[in-house]
GROMACS .gro file of N, CA and C in nm:
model
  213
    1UNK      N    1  -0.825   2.535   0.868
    1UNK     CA    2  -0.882   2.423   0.797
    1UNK      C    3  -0.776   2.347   0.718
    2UNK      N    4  -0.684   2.424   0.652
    2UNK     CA    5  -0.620   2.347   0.619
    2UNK      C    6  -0.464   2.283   0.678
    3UNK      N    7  -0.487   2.301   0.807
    3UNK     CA    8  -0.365   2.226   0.905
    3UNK      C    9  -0.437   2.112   0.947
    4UNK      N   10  -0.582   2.113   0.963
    4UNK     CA   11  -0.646   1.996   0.955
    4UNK      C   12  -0.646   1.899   0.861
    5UNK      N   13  -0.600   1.927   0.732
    5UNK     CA   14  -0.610   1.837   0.613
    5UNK      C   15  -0.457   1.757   0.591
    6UNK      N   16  -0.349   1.844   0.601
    6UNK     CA   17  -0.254   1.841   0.649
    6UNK      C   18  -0.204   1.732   0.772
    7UNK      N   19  -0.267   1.782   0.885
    7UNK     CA   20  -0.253   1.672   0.973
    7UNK      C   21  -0.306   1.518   0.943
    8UNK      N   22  -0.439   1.535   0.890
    8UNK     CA   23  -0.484   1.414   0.849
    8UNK      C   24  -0.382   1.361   0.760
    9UNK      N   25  -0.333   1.383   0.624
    9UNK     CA   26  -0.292   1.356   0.559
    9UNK      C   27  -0.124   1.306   0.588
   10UNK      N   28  -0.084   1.353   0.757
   10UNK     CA   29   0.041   1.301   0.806
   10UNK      C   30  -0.009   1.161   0.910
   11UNK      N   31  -0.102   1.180   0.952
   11UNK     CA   32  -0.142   1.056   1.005
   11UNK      C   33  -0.139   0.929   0.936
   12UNK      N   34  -0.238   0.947   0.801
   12UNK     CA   35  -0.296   0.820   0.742
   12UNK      C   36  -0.156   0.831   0.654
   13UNK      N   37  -0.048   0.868   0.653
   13UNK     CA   38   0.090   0.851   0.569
   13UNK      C   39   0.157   0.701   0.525
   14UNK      N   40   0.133   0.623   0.599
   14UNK     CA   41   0.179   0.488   0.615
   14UNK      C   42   0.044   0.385   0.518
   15UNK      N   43  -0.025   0.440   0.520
   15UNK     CA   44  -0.180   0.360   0.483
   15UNK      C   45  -0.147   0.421   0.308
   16UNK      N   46  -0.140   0.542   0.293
   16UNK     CA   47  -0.142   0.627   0.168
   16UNK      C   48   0.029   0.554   0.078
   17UNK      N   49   0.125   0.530   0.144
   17UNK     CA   50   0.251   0.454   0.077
   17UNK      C   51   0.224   0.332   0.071
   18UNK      N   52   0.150   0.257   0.138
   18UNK     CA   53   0.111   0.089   0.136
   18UNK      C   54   0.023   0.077  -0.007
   19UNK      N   55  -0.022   0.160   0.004
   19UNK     CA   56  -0.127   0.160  -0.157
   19UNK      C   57  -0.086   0.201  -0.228
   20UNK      N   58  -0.010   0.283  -0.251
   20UNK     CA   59   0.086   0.338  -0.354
   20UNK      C   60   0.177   0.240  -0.400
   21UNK      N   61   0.231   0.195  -0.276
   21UNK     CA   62   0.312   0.054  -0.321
   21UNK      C   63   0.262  -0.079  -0.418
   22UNK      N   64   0.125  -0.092  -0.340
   22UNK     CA   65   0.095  -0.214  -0.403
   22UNK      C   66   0.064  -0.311  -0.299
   23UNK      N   67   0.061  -0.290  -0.137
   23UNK     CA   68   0.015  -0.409  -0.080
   23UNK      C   69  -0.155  -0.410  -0.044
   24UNK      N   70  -0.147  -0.497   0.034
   24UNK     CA   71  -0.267  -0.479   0.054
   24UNK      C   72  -0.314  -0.381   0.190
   25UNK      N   73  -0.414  -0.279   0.192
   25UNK     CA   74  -0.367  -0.206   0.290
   25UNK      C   75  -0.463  -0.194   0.452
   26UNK      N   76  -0.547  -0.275   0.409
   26UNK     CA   77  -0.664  -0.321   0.525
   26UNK      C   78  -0.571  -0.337   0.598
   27UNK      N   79  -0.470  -0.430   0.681
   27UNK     CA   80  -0.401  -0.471   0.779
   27UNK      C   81  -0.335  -0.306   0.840
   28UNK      N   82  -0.265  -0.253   0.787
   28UNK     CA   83  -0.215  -0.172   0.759
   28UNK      C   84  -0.330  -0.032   0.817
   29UNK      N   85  -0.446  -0.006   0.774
   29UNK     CA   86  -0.544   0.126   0.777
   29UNK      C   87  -0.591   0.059   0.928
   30UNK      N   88  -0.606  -0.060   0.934
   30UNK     CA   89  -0.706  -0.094   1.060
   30UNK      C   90  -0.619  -0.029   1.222
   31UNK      N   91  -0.487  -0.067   1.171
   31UNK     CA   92  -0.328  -0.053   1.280
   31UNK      C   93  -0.300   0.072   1.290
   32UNK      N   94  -0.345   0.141   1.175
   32UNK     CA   95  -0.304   0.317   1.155
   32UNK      C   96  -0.416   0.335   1.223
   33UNK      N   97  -0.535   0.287   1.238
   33UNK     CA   98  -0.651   0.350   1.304
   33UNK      C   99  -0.652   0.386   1.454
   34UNK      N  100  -0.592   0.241   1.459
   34UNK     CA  101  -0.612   0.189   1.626
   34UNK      C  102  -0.477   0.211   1.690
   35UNK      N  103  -0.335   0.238   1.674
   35UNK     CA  104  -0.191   0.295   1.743
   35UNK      C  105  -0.155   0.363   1.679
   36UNK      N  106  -0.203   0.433   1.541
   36UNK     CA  107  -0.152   0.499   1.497
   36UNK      C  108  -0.126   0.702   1.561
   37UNK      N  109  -0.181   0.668   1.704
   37UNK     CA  110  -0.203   0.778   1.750
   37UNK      C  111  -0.075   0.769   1.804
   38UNK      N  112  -0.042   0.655   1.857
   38UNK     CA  113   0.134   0.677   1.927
   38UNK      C  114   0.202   0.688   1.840
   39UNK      N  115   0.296   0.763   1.890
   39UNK     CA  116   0.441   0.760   1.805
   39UNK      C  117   0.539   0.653   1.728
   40UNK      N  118   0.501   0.552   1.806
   40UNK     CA  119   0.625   0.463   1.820
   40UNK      C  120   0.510   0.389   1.682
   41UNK      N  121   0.379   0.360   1.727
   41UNK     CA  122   0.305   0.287   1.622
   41UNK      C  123   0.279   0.395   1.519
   42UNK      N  124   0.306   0.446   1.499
   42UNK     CA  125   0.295   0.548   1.360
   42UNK      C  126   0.447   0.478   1.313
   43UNK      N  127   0.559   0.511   1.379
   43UNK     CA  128   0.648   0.473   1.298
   43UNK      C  129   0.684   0.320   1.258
   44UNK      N  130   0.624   0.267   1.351
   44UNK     CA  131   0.639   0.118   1.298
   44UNK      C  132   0.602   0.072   1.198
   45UNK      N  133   0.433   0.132   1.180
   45UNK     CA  134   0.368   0.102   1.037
   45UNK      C  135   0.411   0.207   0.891
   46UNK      N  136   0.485   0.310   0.941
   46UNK     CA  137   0.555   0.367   0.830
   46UNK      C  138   0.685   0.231   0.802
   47UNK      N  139   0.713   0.232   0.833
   47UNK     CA  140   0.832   0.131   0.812
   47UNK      C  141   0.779   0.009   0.767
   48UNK      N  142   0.668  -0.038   0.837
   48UNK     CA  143   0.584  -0.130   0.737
   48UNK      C  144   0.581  -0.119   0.628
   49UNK      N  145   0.519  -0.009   0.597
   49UNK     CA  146   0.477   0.056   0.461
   49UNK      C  147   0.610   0.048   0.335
   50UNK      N  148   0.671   0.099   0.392
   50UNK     CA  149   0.841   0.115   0.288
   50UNK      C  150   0.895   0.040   0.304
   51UNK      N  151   0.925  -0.092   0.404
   51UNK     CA  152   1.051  -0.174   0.375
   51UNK      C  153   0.963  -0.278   0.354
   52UNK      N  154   0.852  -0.338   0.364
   52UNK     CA  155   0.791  -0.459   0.339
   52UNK      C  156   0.805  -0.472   0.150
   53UNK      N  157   0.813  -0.588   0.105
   53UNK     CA  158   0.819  -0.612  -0.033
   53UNK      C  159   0.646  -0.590  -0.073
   54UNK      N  160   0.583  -0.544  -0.146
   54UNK     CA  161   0.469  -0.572  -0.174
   54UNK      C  162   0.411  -0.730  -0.286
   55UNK      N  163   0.331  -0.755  -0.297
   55UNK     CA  164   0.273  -0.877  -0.358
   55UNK      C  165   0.307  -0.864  -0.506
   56UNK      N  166   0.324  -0.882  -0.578
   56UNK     CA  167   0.284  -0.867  -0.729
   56UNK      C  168   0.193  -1.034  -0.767
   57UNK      N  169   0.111  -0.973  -0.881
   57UNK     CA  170   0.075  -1.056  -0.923
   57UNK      C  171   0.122  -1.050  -1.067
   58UNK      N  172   0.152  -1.165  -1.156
   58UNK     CA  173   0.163  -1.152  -1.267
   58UNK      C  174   0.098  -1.263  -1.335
   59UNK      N  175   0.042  -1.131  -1.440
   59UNK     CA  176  -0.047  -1.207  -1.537
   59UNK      C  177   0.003  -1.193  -1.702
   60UNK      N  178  -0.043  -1.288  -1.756
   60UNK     CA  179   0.042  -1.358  -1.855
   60UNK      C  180  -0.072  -1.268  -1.987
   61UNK      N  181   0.010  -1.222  -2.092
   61UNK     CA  182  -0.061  -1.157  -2.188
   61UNK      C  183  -0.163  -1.246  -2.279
   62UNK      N  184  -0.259  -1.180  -2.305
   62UNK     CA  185  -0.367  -1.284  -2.386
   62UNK      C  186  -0.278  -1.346  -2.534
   63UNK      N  187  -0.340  -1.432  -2.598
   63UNK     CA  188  -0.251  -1.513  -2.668
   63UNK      C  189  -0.257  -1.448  -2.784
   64UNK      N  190  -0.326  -1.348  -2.805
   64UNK     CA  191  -0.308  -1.262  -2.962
   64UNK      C  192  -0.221  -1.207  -2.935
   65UNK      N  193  -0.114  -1.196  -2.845
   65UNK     CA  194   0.011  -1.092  -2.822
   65UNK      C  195   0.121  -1.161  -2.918
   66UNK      N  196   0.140  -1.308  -2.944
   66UNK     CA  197   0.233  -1.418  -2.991
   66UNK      C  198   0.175  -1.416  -3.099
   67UNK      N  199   0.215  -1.374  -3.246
   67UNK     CA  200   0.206  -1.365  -3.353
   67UNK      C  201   0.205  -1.508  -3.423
   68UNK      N  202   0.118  -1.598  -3.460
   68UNK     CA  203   0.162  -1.698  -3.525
   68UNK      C  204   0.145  -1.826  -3.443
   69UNK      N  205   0.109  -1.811  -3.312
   69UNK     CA  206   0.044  -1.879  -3.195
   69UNK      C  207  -0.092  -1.944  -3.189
   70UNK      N  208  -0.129  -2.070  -3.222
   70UNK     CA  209  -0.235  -2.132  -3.187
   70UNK      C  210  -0.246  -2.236  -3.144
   71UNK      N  211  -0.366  -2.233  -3.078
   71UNK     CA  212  -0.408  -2.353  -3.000
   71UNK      C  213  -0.407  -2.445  -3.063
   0.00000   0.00000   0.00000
């Protein structure tokens, strides 16, 4: 049972670093689903996973952060 959890957990590997990272990982889980059984597409989307830059978003602190700041 637990080489089964194991295995799972080496499959979906590329899906599990994409989210860890920060991208978005639908594109990514759908591709691991569907080639992720070959070799070559397991490693492609690992490499997806780690060399792609992920998104950031940045958001700007509410205005009580600026001491002395008003509208």
């Amino acid at each position: 049972m637990i080489h089964l959890a194991i295995v799972t957990l080496l499959y979906f590997l590329p899906t599990i670093l994409a989210a860890h990272r920060g991208h978005r990982v639908t594109g990514i889980l759908v591709l691991n689903v569907l080639v992720g059984w070959t070799c070559i597409g397991w490693i492609a989307l690992l490499l997806w996973a780690v060399l792609s830059t992920p998104r950031y978003v940045v958001v700007p602190p509410p205005y009580a952060a600026y001491p002395g700041w008003r509208r």
